[in-house]
Amino acid sequence: MGWGNIYKRRVKVFAVALIIYFDYKALQQREKWANKLKIASLWEKAHERNAKRVLNLIVDLEGLWVKLGQYLSTRADVLPEAYTRLLKQLQDSLPPRSLKEVCKTIEKELGKTMDDLFLYFDKVPLATASIAQVHRATLSDGQEVVVKVQHDGIKAVILEDLKNAKSIVDWIAWAEPQYNFHPMIDEWCNESPKELDFNHEAENTRKVSRNLHCNKRCDDSNPANHVDVLIPEVIQSTEKVLVLEYMDGVRLNDAESLQALGVDKQKLVEEITRAYAHQIYVDGFFNGDPHPGNFLVSKEPPHRPILLDFGLTKLLSSSLKQALAKMFLAAAEGDHVALLAAFAEMGLKFRLDVPEQAMEVTSVFFRSSTPANEALESMKMLSEQRLKNIKVIQEKMKLNEKEVKRFNPVDAFPSDIVIFGRVLNLLRGLSATMNVRIVYIEIMRPFAESVLQCNLNREPALNPRWIYDTPIHSDVEAKLRQLLVELGNAEKILGIQVCAYKDGEVIIDTAAGVLGKYDPRPVQPDSLFSVFSATKGICAGLVHWLVDNGKLKLEDNIANIWPEFGSNGKDQIKVHHVLNHTSGLHSAMSDINQEDPFLMTDWDECLKRIAMSAPETAPGREQLYHYLSFGWLCGGIIERASGRRFQELLEEVFVRPLKIDGELYVGIPPGVESRLATLTIDMSDLTKLSNVGNRSDLPTTFQPQQMAQLATTLPAIFNSLYARRAIIPAANGHCSARALARYYAALAEGGKVPPPHHSSMPTLGSHPHIPKFPSQQTVKKQKSQKKTGLDDQGPGQTQSSNLSTQISSGHHDKGNVYIQIPSDNRCSIDDSSSDNRTIKLFHNPKVHDAFMGVGEYENLTYPNGMFGLGFKRSYSTNEELIGFGHSGIGGSTGLCNIEHKFAMAVTLNKMSFGTVTAKIIHLICSELNIPVPQEISRLVETGSTSQLGIGKPLIN
């Protein structure tokens, strides 16, 4: 191609681009004063004339622009009808090259004359596309074939078009900064030249055909994931000529023929979608160009899809394939944490904390397709969502209108997922063109799950590193690890932590398993688990601290501290009634699950509602477990009595003195997502629970049958960041076992803080409690440091709040999808004088009696009740009161034995309703000659199959 032609092509491209740009800009201005009734008509006319301009330019230039036009022609879900209608002509009906040129190329490439090669060669091409045209022919041996012949000189055209396209993208990014297409064009520049080698396409065709078992009986290890499609066999190939088996079929855009054949369009597009799900998630090798021109429908029943044209394919690494599967499943389940982990594994990084927006964008990405006649509404919805997301970014970054237009929340965008995104968009466009609705979540899910199931070694028998590599502190810990392996092999454990203190020293600190059902990262000592009602023991501790420091009295009427609370007959409810579960508000807020479970995440609204609630019984008359209301009752008391926000007081009173920074939260801050374990349910325990009879110690709204129903929804709710970040003191504490055990170790000794715990890495307390994120200026500063060589961390790394933490915590920092900035405001870990200084959380010498509601506090509790003042009493098998603690639904537990100065905690993510936890506690107590708690002994002795066993210790 001469310089004159190159210049002419470039001028034509930019001239048309500018004309279209200013046409729409002028219409936007005209819209402000035009008659509202005429606005729709004005836009339709603008779309029509600009679509014709685009079509005429593409037909004139051919080359890469045809590819762009084919892509746009499929986007009936987002583009105006004029564009898709006119550009549809590009799918297979471009002006053909001369027969003389075609024959010359064939003879040169195959080294024989046309007469020697073919008995028959159709002079009229079946189709003409951007790079080549296809002719039907009969080989000299009589076989029916199609011959794909590359256009002469197309390589130079394609390469020049890529440069022009890149220049246009640069210009768009300058003129309209919110539209950044650089990742897409960069990937096109890398991949498009590969289409020019038909040997490459031939090998791709063979590989996809083998992967999809197109030429043999299905022997897939998972027959449910077998796809029923056809791919032509490759006969011969050179760089510019490809000879394929002829398959008789009709085009997808030939509506009349499809109707005449009686083709089920819904089933057809579903099977095409399944074929691509198999290629992406199972094979990791997929065709990147699924526009309608690359499909036929076989004329023979059952009218299977025929897949064509494998010039543009993408090979995914095993890790990226798994990350894409995790991203899909996270979007399907609304799991923000898993989504952010998947983004991190893909190399996608954000400049700010926007998990909700990331989930919304991903959900839109995998949304069900809409027919073409709903495209306008779909576009409107996407536009509104985009404006909402921009507003959130503007508020978080404090940007003005001009700055927000130029701000890109994505710091690193992996090129490998560009074609993946293009394929999903093309498939959605194909669905819209065929006027069918495809639910991608349902169709693709089995394929995404299969790749993760194959690569997850969740059981100890399959994973030699199932127990995380930390020191063994005692003989009992060695025996515990054997038990955990047994339970893991029996699929009773997914991920777990166990920590125990004896006489103020750590004797057990074990982590095992994986962070989630679809997350194979190992559980570490600093992983954070959702512990549900075990959080109540933390709330109760804060109330007792306020009493201990003279801010509150157990006999105080709550209405005196919290005036709004005195309404609806609650003026006589005292602080001790709440702690003892005798306030009569046991079912308050129970209707929130039916109304909207996510109302729980609105702290102020919940406090208002609890203040307006009405008791069912008089205070002190009956002890019924306050399963949900307890947290907001305590939270309201804590904030009113202290004058401080709940989370601030928790950090000051317990987190800092105990040196458990970063490992105990009620409402997590942004930046800790990579350490979160994902909840799932032990379905066998759930089935048994639904058969358990009613319990007199529980409210009517929280009987085992209701619990079973509730449990099925808990993972979906509490895996979401909406719930994880909320203050729900009765239910959403997040902590490590070693942090919870350290809390109870201090309580066991009347509030005396144990010596620092340094035996496992990363060191307890080494995380910043509140991670920080960069401002716009910080991001610029970091980038300038990298440019000037000031950043010595090496390529691909980002600064962390604590470099030593980054090194020691292994996988966690790799899972952080945000860029962090250096932070100085965290508790220091000093191995000298501060470690030897005795710190006491409580000063009352009878604080144990207060916790358990005995001695002088007995008159404040319900006679012979299971609860003391905020904690569940623990009795030995001899009916002796030995300690206290609190468990949560699912089995996470913290407890202590006062006489033996023993404390322990169990955190787990496979909700087993107490059976696993009971076996662990029974083993440890037995080995240490410490009395086994009565309810634990009963559960272990009766066996996990007993209805009594599974029902009784469930909620503590």
Coordinates of C-alpha atoms in Angstrom, one line a residue, residues 692 938-939 942 945-953:
V692 CA -36.1 -30.9 65.2
R938 CA -24.3 -34.3 75.6
L939 CA -24.0 -33.5 71.9
T942 CA -25.7 -38.6 71.6
T945 CA -27.4 -37.8 64.0
S946 CA -29.5 -37.2 67.1
Q947 CA -32.2 -34.6 66.8
L948 CA -31.6 -33.7 70.4
G949 CA -27.9 -33.3 69.7
I950 CA -28.3 -31.0 66.8
G951 CA -31.2 -29.0 68.2
K952 CA -30.1 -28.3 71.7
P953 CA -26.7 -26.4 71.6

